[in-house]
Amino acid sequence: MSQAVNSNDDYCSFTLPSDLSQGGLPSESDICKDLESNDSSVKRSALKAAIMAMLGGEALPRVLMQVIRFCINTEDHQLKKLMMLYWEVVPKYQPNDASSKEKPKLLPEMILVCNALMNDLNHPNEYVRGSMLRFLCKVKDFEILGPLMPSVKQCLEHRHSYVRKNAALTIFHCFKNHGVKLIPDGAELMERFILAETDMCARRNAFLMLFNEAEGIAIEFISQNVDDIMKFGEGFALLVLELTRKVCRREPAQKSRFVRVLFQMLSSDSASVSYEACWTLVSLSSAPTAVRAAAATYSTLLSSQADNNVKLIILERLEELKKKHSKVLQEVLMDILKAIASPNPDICKKVIDISMPLVNSRNVEEVVTVLKRELLKSQDSDLEKSAAFRDMLVQALHSCSSRFPDVAEGVVTTLMDFIGGDGALNVVIFVRAIVEQYPELRDGVLTTLQNSISDVTKSEVMCITMWILGEYCTEPESVQSAFDDVMQELGEPPFIVVDQDKDEKKEAEEPTTTTKNVVLADGTYATQTVYSEPTKKDMEEKLSGLRKLVVEGDIFLCSILASTLTKFCLRMNKKKSMVVKALLTLCGFAQVASLKGSSQKSAAIDSHERISLCCRMLLDDKTSDMLSETWMEKGKVTFSQLLGVMKEKKERESKDEEEGVVSQADDLIHIRQLKGAMAGGGDIDLDDGSDLLRATGAQGGGSGLDGLKHTYQLTGFSDSVYSEASLIVNDYDIKLELLLINRTPDALSINVELSTIGDLKIVERPQQRVVGPLDQVTLGASIKVSSTETGRIFGTIVHENVSTGQKGYINLNDLHLDIMDYIKPATCSDEVFRSFWAEFEWENKVAVSTSITDIHKFLDHIVEKTNMKCLTPVQRDGKSNFLAANLYARSVFGEDALVNVSIEKKVDGGQLTGYIRIRSKTQGIALSLGDRITKVQRKVEGAGAVKEEEAGAGVVGGEGGQ
């Protein structure tokens, strides 16, 4: 028998449950006997067993005639479906000698099979006809299909649309496999059919054939029915779009023929058609009209679609448009901003990131109005996204106010209402910048800030508030008013809470009993006893926000307050009444600083010294004359310089993004006139292949050899079965491709049993397969990943000799998943980094042990090998022997990874010492990243190459969870 012709793999297009073969399959004689039974269930079981045996490599020649005799005319629908599966796998040709080169002949029994298939094609039941037509799509044998073609063509004229659409699909597959040899008039037949057809699915299937086999007729049909394309259904429109991309990629000059159709599809009722038409149109043309229409359609889809994933995809497309057509997108900015009302924080962040660079002087007022409205709504919302969303809105308003001074006043007025809430820190930072940048707004902002002191509850916010008042209250009236407000909120010293006497406390805590006579409803008298618990007056209820923070022992705030009060007194020329009150308050602060425990001993000493200096300035004129200018003017100057540096940094970063490298100097120059007819148009970006690569997790620009980096040997060369595994990581999924080679002269039934360690779950296991002697097969498995943790895949190959039944077992080498497949560089602000560092409880501390002697080279090495981003600007022109830098990355699962590198170069020998501290919210990422740094931190140079080697036991601290 010719293996190429009768191979079951050529026909098998289905999967049967593996449990059918449990307990062993019946013999050929038993199957033949069961097929003679009058019970349909027995026949079904026998036919299933025959299919499974043939898939395992058995021939079963006697079964074919039994099926023809006893099953071919059955009316049982389940048995009919099993027979179609049987016709797929059964050998259909007579075996030839190995030396014969003649084409194998069709088995005589196949004539009876063809007759039975023709009977089903002419069956009065339309669903039997449709089922048979679907089956014929899988048949590739010319001798079987030839006699059936007249019946298939007759089905194109059937009254029922179900038969017609399946007949069109059958014609397409037959023409695709055999061309004009089988159906000489296939293209003309489909052309006549599509012109007369009214059913959407049938018309779509006919156009599918024209699209693939007769492209000219398909294009002509589109040209003649441009106005009716949208009436032909969603599936037909998507085929038209695919044809547009195919033709324009090959012949860019043809794109003008499809522009009108694309504009019509933008207004389609189907979201998928509108979306595909948008990006196809933008790829075809960069004209403002086309881009404007596509942007308007994107914004409409963004508002109409409820699926968050769809919204994120549309926002990604808008972000791509923004890079080249930002001015056009400014026209639909307000429509894009409507999506900010989504409850999903990722969508809100994406919308703000896209919208802020598009704000200009014409639309800034409308944008600010929308942001202020959403900010007020977030104040009353109980959603989980409220706090983070409020921070994003405050930063967006800050950006608008910094660029457009006209809206700053209204924004400040709105934000001052949030100075006592969750986003108060961002609000007060914004107010500090506004006060410095816009002197004309200072008076109003300072007055509002003074009135809001009582609403502030957080220490960080209070510190910045006091600094603002101390620096920018310069007029005598404002200084006196601010001093009075601060002293009123502080109250009289001392700021130490003295506990009551224990007996008095106990007596006060005892409940009181009150007895009185009452008259009941029926006129009788009764005695009523009332027990009343004492009202617990909490300290928090009796103290104001500022005094409460001081009483609780915030010594850093005490030092800020001491500095602010000193500035007030100096600006009022040391007014006696103010100095006396200030000195008494400073003494109270000093008492608070002196009573702090050992945990804040160093901070308390620093604060105590600062408070003492403030007292000396108020009491000693010489000291005040010497330090007054530095004390009252240098702070504003330094802060102004800081704002300038931050502005220059943002401008530099935005400029670097805009001036990205479009093409390299040594890239090939594509000349369209010199290209072949089948070459892709280089000037047209119809790269739907890039979407496929991105969907499968591949990165652009890589070569085919990149896949070899993730190919691992699982068994030895001397084993009965040699195996290799290829890992393809697609964010949340891992596709495992196993290559199995039978090294024995016998056929083996091979089963691969896999298990995992870590947050890995096997979703799809490899199927059991029969591999011929010295043959090979490729199996696939799917594994779900749920967290960034180093996992392992291990297992065993179980192989059984088909002829002797002898079993063997081969243990596989373990597969280790690399954390670097999930870590992506990311960025965040210094405030967010510090908040994460304080919040995350898992810490891993790695000691520096490396042969690198340059601190900057070591930092670059760690950044490169850990795939992280350095957040700290490093001065490389200095000669410092110390370096401290923060690194940040985010996993594909949304987990944050924080790294602090603190290293020192020793003077003697130049060796680097220090520690690398890793913090994360989960234990897995902290330990995995620590192992990675321990492995790659040592860099050894030798023989002109650079190699990495294990650094030994470099992890000093394991999980540092609190």
Coordinates of N, CA and C in Angstrom, one line a residue, residues 129-325:
R129 N -28.7 16.3 3.0 CA -27.9 16.8 1.8 C -26.8 17.8 2.3
G130 N -27.2 18.7 3.2 CA -26.2 19.6 3.7 C -25.0 19.0 4.4
S131 N -25.4 18.0 5.2 CA -24.3 17.2 6.0 C -23.4 16.5 5.0
M132 N -23.9 15.9 4.0 CA -23.1 15.2 3.0 C -22.2 16.2 2.2
L133 N -22.7 17.4 1.9 CA -21.9 18.4 1.2 C -20.8 18.9 2.1
R134 N -21.0 19.0 3.4 CA -20.0 19.4 4.3 C -18.9 18.4 4.4
F135 N -19.3 17.1 4.3 CA -18.4 16.0 4.3 C -17.5 16.0 3.1
L136 N -18.1 16.3 1.9 CA -17.3 16.3 0.7 C -16.3 17.4 0.7
C137 N -16.4 18.4 1.5 CA -15.3 19.4 1.6 C -14.0 18.9 2.1
K138 N -14.1 17.7 2.8 CA -12.9 17.1 3.3 C -12.3 16.0 2.4
V139 N -13.1 15.6 1.4 CA -12.6 14.5 0.6 C -11.7 15.2 -0.5
K140 N -10.6 14.5 -0.8 CA -9.6 15.1 -1.7 C -9.3 14.1 -2.9
D141 N -10.1 13.0 -3.0 CA -9.8 12.0 -4.0 C -10.6 12.3 -5.3
F142 N -9.9 12.5 -6.4 CA -10.5 12.9 -7.6 C -11.5 11.8 -8.1
E143 N -11.1 10.5 -8.0 CA -12.0 9.5 -8.5 C -13.3 9.4 -7.8
I144 N -13.3 9.8 -6.5 CA -14.6 9.8 -5.7 C -15.4 11.0 -6.0
L145 N -14.8 12.1 -6.2 CA -15.5 13.4 -6.4 C -16.1 13.5 -7.8
G146 N -15.4 12.9 -8.8 CA -15.8 13.1 -10.1 C -17.2 12.7 -10.4
P147 N -17.7 11.5 -10.0 CA -19.1 11.1 -10.3 C -20.1 11.9 -9.5
L148 N -19.7 12.6 -8.4 CA -20.6 13.3 -7.6 C -20.8 14.8 -8.0
M149 N -20.0 15.3 -8.9 CA -20.1 16.7 -9.3 C -21.5 17.1 -9.9
P150 N -22.1 16.3 -10.8 CA -23.4 16.7 -11.2 C -24.4 16.9 -10.1
S151 N -24.4 16.0 -9.2 CA -25.3 16.1 -8.0 C -25.0 17.4 -7.2
V152 N -23.7 17.7 -7.0 CA -23.3 18.9 -6.2 C -23.8 20.1 -6.9
K153 N -23.6 20.2 -8.3 CA -24.1 21.3 -9.0 C -25.6 21.5 -9.0
Q154 N -26.3 20.4 -8.9 CA -27.8 20.5 -8.8 C -28.2 21.1 -7.5
C155 N -27.4 20.8 -6.5 CA -27.7 21.4 -5.1 C -27.6 22.9 -5.1
L156 N -26.8 23.5 -6.0 CA -26.8 24.9 -6.1 C -28.1 25.6 -6.4
E157 N -29.0 24.8 -7.0 CA -30.4 25.3 -7.3 C -31.4 24.8 -6.4
H158 N -31.0 24.2 -5.3 CA -32.0 23.7 -4.3 C -32.8 24.9 -3.7
R159 N -34.0 24.5 -3.3 CA -34.9 25.6 -2.8 C -34.5 26.1 -1.4
H160 N -33.8 25.2 -0.7 CA -33.4 25.6 0.7 C -32.0 26.2 0.7
S161 N -31.8 27.3 1.5 CA -30.6 28.1 1.5 C -29.5 27.2 2.2
Y162 N -29.9 26.4 3.1 CA -28.8 25.6 3.8 C -28.1 24.7 2.8
V163 N -28.8 24.1 1.9 CA -28.2 23.2 0.9 C -27.3 24.1 -0.1
R164 N -27.9 25.2 -0.5 CA -27.1 26.0 -1.5 C -25.8 26.5 -0.9
K165 N -25.8 27.0 0.3 CA -24.6 27.6 0.9 C -23.5 26.5 1.1
N166 N -23.9 25.2 1.5 CA -23.0 24.2 1.6 C -22.5 23.7 0.2
A167 N -23.4 23.7 -0.8 CA -23.0 23.3 -2.1 C -21.9 24.3 -2.7
A168 N -22.1 25.6 -2.4 CA -21.1 26.6 -2.8 C -19.7 26.3 -2.1
L169 N -19.8 26.0 -0.9 CA -18.6 25.7 -0.1 C -17.9 24.4 -0.7
T170 N -18.7 23.4 -1.1 CA -18.1 22.2 -1.6 C -17.5 22.5 -3.0
I171 N -18.1 23.3 -3.8 CA -17.5 23.6 -5.1 C -16.2 24.3 -4.9
F172 N -16.1 25.2 -3.9 CA -14.9 25.9 -3.6 C -13.8 25.0 -3.3
H173 N -14.0 24.0 -2.3 CA -13.0 23.1 -1.9 C -12.5 22.2 -3.0
C174 N -13.5 21.7 -3.8 CA -13.1 20.8 -4.9 C -12.3 21.5 -5.9
F175 N -12.7 22.8 -6.3 CA -12.0 23.6 -7.2 C -10.6 23.9 -6.7
K176 N -10.5 24.2 -5.4 CA -9.2 24.5 -4.8 C -8.2 23.3 -4.9
N177 N -8.7 22.1 -4.7 CA -7.9 20.9 -4.7 C -7.6 20.4 -6.1
H178 N -8.5 20.5 -7.0 CA -8.3 19.9 -8.4 C -8.5 20.9 -9.5
G179 N -8.9 22.1 -9.3 CA -9.0 23.1 -10.3 C -9.9 22.7 -11.5
V180 N -9.6 23.2 -12.7 CA -10.4 23.0 -13.8 C -10.5 21.6 -14.3
K181 N -9.6 20.8 -13.8 CA -9.7 19.3 -14.2 C -10.9 18.7 -13.7
L182 N -11.4 19.1 -12.5 CA -12.6 18.5 -12.0 C -13.8 19.4 -12.3
I183 N -13.7 20.7 -12.2 CA -14.8 21.6 -12.5 C -14.3 22.6 -13.5
P184 N -14.4 22.3 -14.8 CA -13.9 23.3 -15.8 C -14.6 24.6 -15.8
D185 N -15.8 24.7 -15.5 CA -16.6 26.0 -15.4 C -16.8 26.5 -14.0
G186 N -15.9 26.2 -13.1 CA -16.1 26.5 -11.7 C -16.3 28.0 -11.5
A187 N -15.4 28.9 -12.1 CA -15.5 30.3 -11.8 C -16.8 30.9 -12.4
E188 N -17.1 30.5 -13.7 CA -18.3 31.0 -14.3 C -19.6 30.5 -13.6
L189 N -19.5 29.3 -13.0 CA -20.6 28.7 -12.3 C -20.9 29.6 -11.0
M190 N -19.8 29.9 -10.3 CA -20.0 30.7 -9.1 C -20.4 32.2 -9.4
E191 N -19.9 32.7 -10.6 CA -20.3 34.0 -11.0 C -21.8 34.1 -11.3
R192 N -22.4 33.1 -12.0 CA -23.8 33.0 -12.2 C -24.6 32.8 -10.9
F193 N -24.0 32.0 -10.0 CA -24.7 31.7 -8.8 C -24.8 32.9 -7.9
I194 N -23.7 33.7 -7.8 CA -23.6 34.8 -6.9 C -24.5 36.0 -7.4
L195 N -24.7 36.1 -8.7 CA -25.6 37.1 -9.2 C -27.1 36.8 -9.0
A196 N -27.4 35.5 -8.9 CA -28.8 35.1 -8.7 C -29.1 34.8 -7.2
E197 N -28.1 34.7 -6.4 CA -28.3 34.2 -5.0 C -28.9 35.4 -4.2
T198 N -29.7 35.1 -3.2 CA -30.3 36.1 -2.3 C -29.9 35.8 -0.8
D199 N -29.5 34.6 -0.5 CA -29.1 34.3 0.9 C -27.7 34.8 1.2
M200 N -27.5 35.5 2.3 CA -26.2 36.1 2.7 C -25.1 35.1 2.8
C201 N -25.4 34.0 3.5 CA -24.3 33.0 3.7 C -23.9 32.3 2.4
A202 N -24.9 32.0 1.6 CA -24.6 31.3 0.3 C -23.8 32.3 -0.6
R203 N -24.2 33.6 -0.6 CA -23.4 34.6 -1.4 C -22.0 34.7 -0.9
R204 N -21.9 34.7 0.4 CA -20.5 34.8 1.0 C -19.6 33.7 0.7
N205 N -20.2 32.4 0.7 CA -19.4 31.3 0.3 C -19.0 31.3 -1.1
A206 N -19.9 31.8 -2.0 CA -19.6 31.9 -3.4 C -18.5 32.9 -3.6
F207 N -18.6 34.0 -3.0 CA -17.6 35.1 -3.1 C -16.2 34.6 -2.5
L208 N -16.3 33.7 -1.5 CA -15.0 33.2 -1.0 C -14.3 32.4 -2.1
M209 N -15.0 31.6 -2.9 CA -14.3 30.9 -4.0 C -13.8 31.9 -5.0
L210 N -14.5 32.9 -5.4 CA -14.1 33.9 -6.4 C -12.8 34.7 -5.8
F211 N -12.9 34.9 -4.5 CA -11.8 35.6 -3.9 C -10.5 34.9 -4.0
N212 N -10.6 33.6 -3.8 CA -9.3 32.7 -3.8 C -9.0 32.2 -5.2
E213 N -9.9 31.9 -6.0 CA -9.6 31.2 -7.3 C -9.9 32.0 -8.5
A214 N -10.7 33.1 -8.4 CA -11.0 33.9 -9.6 C -11.0 35.4 -9.2
E215 N -9.9 35.9 -8.9 CA -9.8 37.3 -8.3 C -10.3 38.3 -9.2
G216 N -10.1 38.2 -10.5 CA -10.6 39.2 -11.4 C -12.1 39.3 -11.4
I217 N -12.8 38.2 -11.4 CA -14.2 38.2 -11.4 C -14.7 38.8 -10.1
A218 N -14.0 38.5 -8.9 CA -14.4 39.1 -7.7 C -14.3 40.6 -7.6
I219 N -13.2 41.1 -8.2 CA -13.1 42.6 -8.3 C -14.1 43.2 -9.2
E220 N -14.4 42.6 -10.3 CA -15.5 43.1 -11.2 C -16.8 43.1 -10.5
F221 N -17.1 42.0 -9.7 CA -18.4 42.0 -9.0 C -18.5 43.1 -8.0
I222 N -17.4 43.4 -7.3 CA -17.4 44.5 -6.3 C -17.7 45.8 -7.1
S223 N -17.0 46.0 -8.2 CA -17.2 47.3 -9.0 C -18.6 47.5 -9.4
Q224 N -19.3 46.4 -9.8 CA -20.6 46.5 -10.3 C -21.7 46.6 -9.2
N225 N -21.3 46.3 -7.9 CA -22.3 46.3 -6.8 C -21.7 47.1 -5.7
V226 N -21.1 48.2 -5.9 CA -20.5 49.0 -4.9 C -21.6 49.5 -3.9
D227 N -22.7 49.9 -4.5 CA -23.8 50.5 -3.6 C -24.5 49.5 -2.8
D228 N -24.4 48.2 -3.1 CA -25.1 47.2 -2.4 C -24.2 46.3 -1.5
I229 N -23.0 46.6 -1.4 CA -22.0 45.8 -0.6 C -22.5 45.6 0.8
M230 N -23.0 46.7 1.4 CA -23.4 46.7 2.8 C -24.7 45.9 3.0
K231 N -25.4 45.6 1.9 CA -26.6 44.8 2.1 C -26.3 43.3 2.0
F232 N -25.1 42.9 1.7 CA -24.7 41.5 1.6 C -24.3 40.8 2.9
G233 N -24.3 41.6 4.0 CA -24.0 40.9 5.3 C -22.5 41.2 5.7
E234 N -22.3 40.9 7.0 CA -21.0 41.1 7.7 C -19.9 40.3 7.1
G235 N -20.2 39.0 6.9 CA -19.2 38.1 6.4 C -18.7 38.4 5.0
F236 N -19.6 38.9 4.2 CA -19.3 39.3 2.8 C -18.4 40.5 2.9
A237 N -18.7 41.5 3.8 CA -17.9 42.7 3.9 C -16.5 42.5 4.3
L238 N -16.4 41.5 5.3 CA -15.0 41.2 5.8 C -14.2 40.6 4.7
L239 N -14.8 39.8 3.8 CA -14.1 39.2 2.7 C -13.7 40.3 1.7
V240 N -14.5 41.3 1.5 CA -14.2 42.4 0.6 C -12.9 43.1 1.2
L241 N -12.9 43.3 2.4 CA -11.8 44.0 3.1 C -10.5 43.2 2.9
E242 N -10.6 41.9 3.1 CA -9.4 41.0 2.9 C -8.9 41.0 1.5
L243 N -9.9 41.0 0.5 CA -9.5 41.1 -0.9 C -8.8 42.5 -1.2
T244 N -9.3 43.5 -0.5 CA -8.7 44.9 -0.7 C -7.2 44.9 -0.3
R245 N -7.0 44.3 0.9 CA -5.6 44.3 1.4 C -4.7 43.4 0.5
K246 N -5.3 42.3 0.1 CA -4.5 41.3 -0.7 C -4.1 42.0 -2.1
V247 N -5.0 42.7 -2.7 CA -4.8 43.3 -4.0 C -3.8 44.5 -3.9
C248 N -4.1 45.3 -2.9 CA -3.2 46.5 -2.7 C -1.8 46.2 -2.3
R249 N -1.7 45.1 -1.6 CA -0.3 44.7 -1.2 C 0.5 44.3 -2.4
R250 N -0.2 43.6 -3.4 CA 0.5 43.2 -4.6 C 0.6 44.3 -5.6
E251 N -0.5 45.1 -5.8 CA -0.5 46.1 -6.8 C -1.0 47.4 -6.2
P252 N -0.1 48.2 -5.6 CA -0.5 49.5 -5.0 C -1.3 50.4 -5.8
A253 N -1.2 50.3 -7.1 CA -1.9 51.2 -8.0 C -3.4 51.0 -8.0
Q254 N -3.8 49.8 -7.5 CA -5.2 49.4 -7.6 C -6.0 50.0 -6.4
K255 N -5.3 50.7 -5.5 CA -6.0 51.1 -4.2 C -7.2 52.1 -4.5
S256 N -7.1 52.9 -5.6 CA -8.1 53.9 -5.8 C -9.5 53.2 -6.1
R257 N -9.5 51.9 -6.6 CA -10.7 51.2 -6.9 C -11.5 50.8 -5.7
F258 N -10.8 50.8 -4.5 CA -11.5 50.3 -3.3 C -11.8 51.4 -2.3
V259 N -11.3 52.6 -2.5 CA -11.5 53.7 -1.5 C -13.0 53.9 -1.2
R260 N -13.8 54.0 -2.3 CA -15.2 54.3 -2.1 C -15.9 53.2 -1.3
V261 N -15.5 51.9 -1.6 CA -16.1 50.8 -0.8 C -15.7 50.9 0.7
L262 N -14.5 51.3 1.0 CA -14.0 51.5 2.3 C -14.8 52.6 3.1
F263 N -15.0 53.7 2.4 CA -15.7 54.8 3.0 C -17.2 54.3 3.4
Q264 N -17.8 53.5 2.5 CA -19.1 53.0 2.8 C -19.1 52.1 4.0
M265 N -18.0 51.3 4.1 CA -18.0 50.3 5.3 C -17.7 51.0 6.6
L266 N -17.2 52.2 6.6 CA -17.0 52.9 7.9 C -18.3 53.1 8.6
S267 N -19.4 53.2 7.9 CA -20.7 53.5 8.5 C -21.5 52.2 8.7
S268 N -20.9 51.0 8.6 CA -21.5 49.8 8.8 C -22.1 49.6 10.2
D269 N -23.2 48.8 10.2 CA -23.8 48.5 11.5 C -23.0 47.5 12.3
S270 N -22.1 46.8 11.6 CA -21.3 45.8 12.3 C -20.0 46.5 12.8
A271 N -19.7 46.3 14.1 CA -18.5 46.9 14.7 C -17.2 46.3 14.1
S272 N -17.2 45.0 13.8 CA -16.0 44.4 13.3 C -15.7 44.9 11.9
V273 N -16.8 45.1 11.0 CA -16.6 45.7 9.7 C -16.0 47.1 9.8
S274 N -16.6 47.9 10.6 CA -16.2 49.3 10.7 C -14.7 49.4 11.2
Y275 N -14.4 48.5 12.2 CA -13.0 48.5 12.7 C -12.0 48.1 11.6
E276 N -12.3 47.0 10.9 CA -11.4 46.6 9.9 C -11.3 47.6 8.7
A277 N -12.4 48.2 8.4 CA -12.4 49.3 7.3 C -11.5 50.5 7.8
C278 N -11.6 50.8 9.0 CA -10.8 52.0 9.5 C -9.3 51.8 9.3
W279 N -8.8 50.7 9.8 CA -7.3 50.6 9.8 C -6.9 50.2 8.3
T280 N -7.7 49.6 7.5 CA -7.4 49.3 6.1 C -7.3 50.7 5.4
L281 N -8.3 51.6 5.7 CA -8.3 52.8 5.0 C -7.1 53.7 5.3
V282 N -6.7 53.7 6.6 CA -5.6 54.5 7.0 C -4.3 53.9 6.4
S283 N -4.2 52.6 6.3 CA -3.1 52.0 5.7 C -3.0 52.3 4.2
L284 N -4.1 52.4 3.5 CA -4.1 52.7 2.1 C -3.8 54.2 1.8
S285 N -4.3 55.0 2.7 CA -4.2 56.5 2.4 C -3.8 57.2 3.6
S286 N -2.9 58.2 3.5 CA -2.6 59.1 4.6 C -3.2 60.5 4.4
A287 N -4.2 60.6 3.5 CA -4.8 61.9 3.2 C -5.6 62.3 4.4
P288 N -5.7 63.6 4.7 CA -6.4 64.1 5.9 C -7.9 63.6 5.9
T289 N -8.5 63.6 4.7 CA -9.9 63.1 4.7 C -10.1 61.7 5.2
A290 N -9.2 60.8 4.7 CA -9.3 59.4 5.1 C -9.0 59.2 6.6
V291 N -8.0 59.9 7.0 CA -7.6 59.8 8.5 C -8.7 60.4 9.3
R292 N -9.3 61.5 8.9 CA -10.4 62.1 9.7 C -11.6 61.2 9.8
A293 N -11.9 60.5 8.7 CA -13.1 59.6 8.7 C -12.8 58.4 9.6
A294 N -11.6 57.9 9.5 CA -11.2 56.7 10.3 C -11.2 57.1 11.8
A295 N -10.7 58.3 12.1 CA -10.7 58.7 13.5 C -12.1 58.9 14.1
A296 N -13.0 59.5 13.2 CA -14.4 59.6 13.7 C -15.0 58.3 13.9
T297 N -14.7 57.3 13.1 CA -15.3 56.0 13.2 C -14.7 55.3 14.5
Y298 N -13.4 55.4 14.7 CA -12.9 54.9 15.9 C -13.5 55.4 17.2
S299 N -13.7 56.8 17.2 CA -14.3 57.4 18.4 C -15.7 56.9 18.6
T300 N -16.5 56.7 17.5 CA -17.8 56.2 17.6 C -17.9 54.8 18.1
L301 N -17.0 54.0 17.7 CA -16.9 52.6 18.2 C -16.5 52.6 19.7
L302 N -15.6 53.6 20.0 CA -15.2 53.6 21.4 C -16.4 54.0 22.3
S303 N -17.3 54.8 21.9 CA -18.4 55.1 22.7 C -19.5 54.1 22.7
S304 N -19.6 53.3 21.6 CA -20.8 52.4 21.4 C -20.5 51.0 22.0
Q305 N -19.2 50.6 22.0 CA -18.9 49.3 22.5 C -18.8 49.2 24.0
A306 N -19.4 48.1 24.5 CA -19.4 47.9 26.0 C -18.2 47.0 26.5
D307 N -17.7 46.3 25.6 CA -16.6 45.3 26.0 C -15.3 46.1 26.2
N308 N -14.7 46.0 27.4 CA -13.5 46.7 27.7 C -12.3 46.3 26.8
N309 N -12.2 45.0 26.5 CA -11.1 44.6 25.6 C -11.2 45.3 24.2
V310 N -12.4 45.4 23.7 CA -12.6 46.1 22.4 C -12.2 47.6 22.6
K311 N -12.5 48.2 23.7 CA -12.2 49.6 23.9 C -10.6 49.8 23.9
L312 N -10.0 48.9 24.6 CA -8.5 48.9 24.7 C -7.9 48.8 23.3
I313 N -8.4 47.9 22.5 CA -7.9 47.7 21.1 C -8.1 48.9 20.3
I314 N -9.2 49.6 20.4 CA -9.5 50.8 19.7 C -8.6 51.9 20.1
L315 N -8.3 52.0 21.4 CA -7.4 53.0 21.9 C -6.0 52.8 21.5
E316 N -5.6 51.6 21.3 CA -4.3 51.3 20.7 C -4.2 51.8 19.3
R317 N -5.2 51.6 18.5 CA -5.2 52.1 17.2 C -5.2 53.7 17.1
L318 N -5.9 54.3 18.1 CA -5.9 55.7 18.1 C -4.5 56.3 18.5
E319 N -3.9 55.5 19.4 CA -2.5 55.9 19.8 C -1.6 55.8 18.6
E320 N -1.7 54.8 17.8 CA -0.9 54.8 16.6 C -1.2 55.9 15.6
L321 N -2.5 56.3 15.5 CA -2.8 57.4 14.6 C -2.2 58.7 15.2
K322 N -2.2 58.8 16.5 CA -1.7 60.1 17.1 C -0.2 60.3 16.8
K323 N 0.6 59.3 16.5 CA 2.0 59.5 16.2 C 2.2 60.3 14.9
K324 N 1.3 60.1 13.9 CA 1.5 60.7 12.6 C 0.5 61.7 12.3
H325 N -0.7 61.6 12.9 CA -1.8 62.5 12.5 C -2.4 63.2 13.8

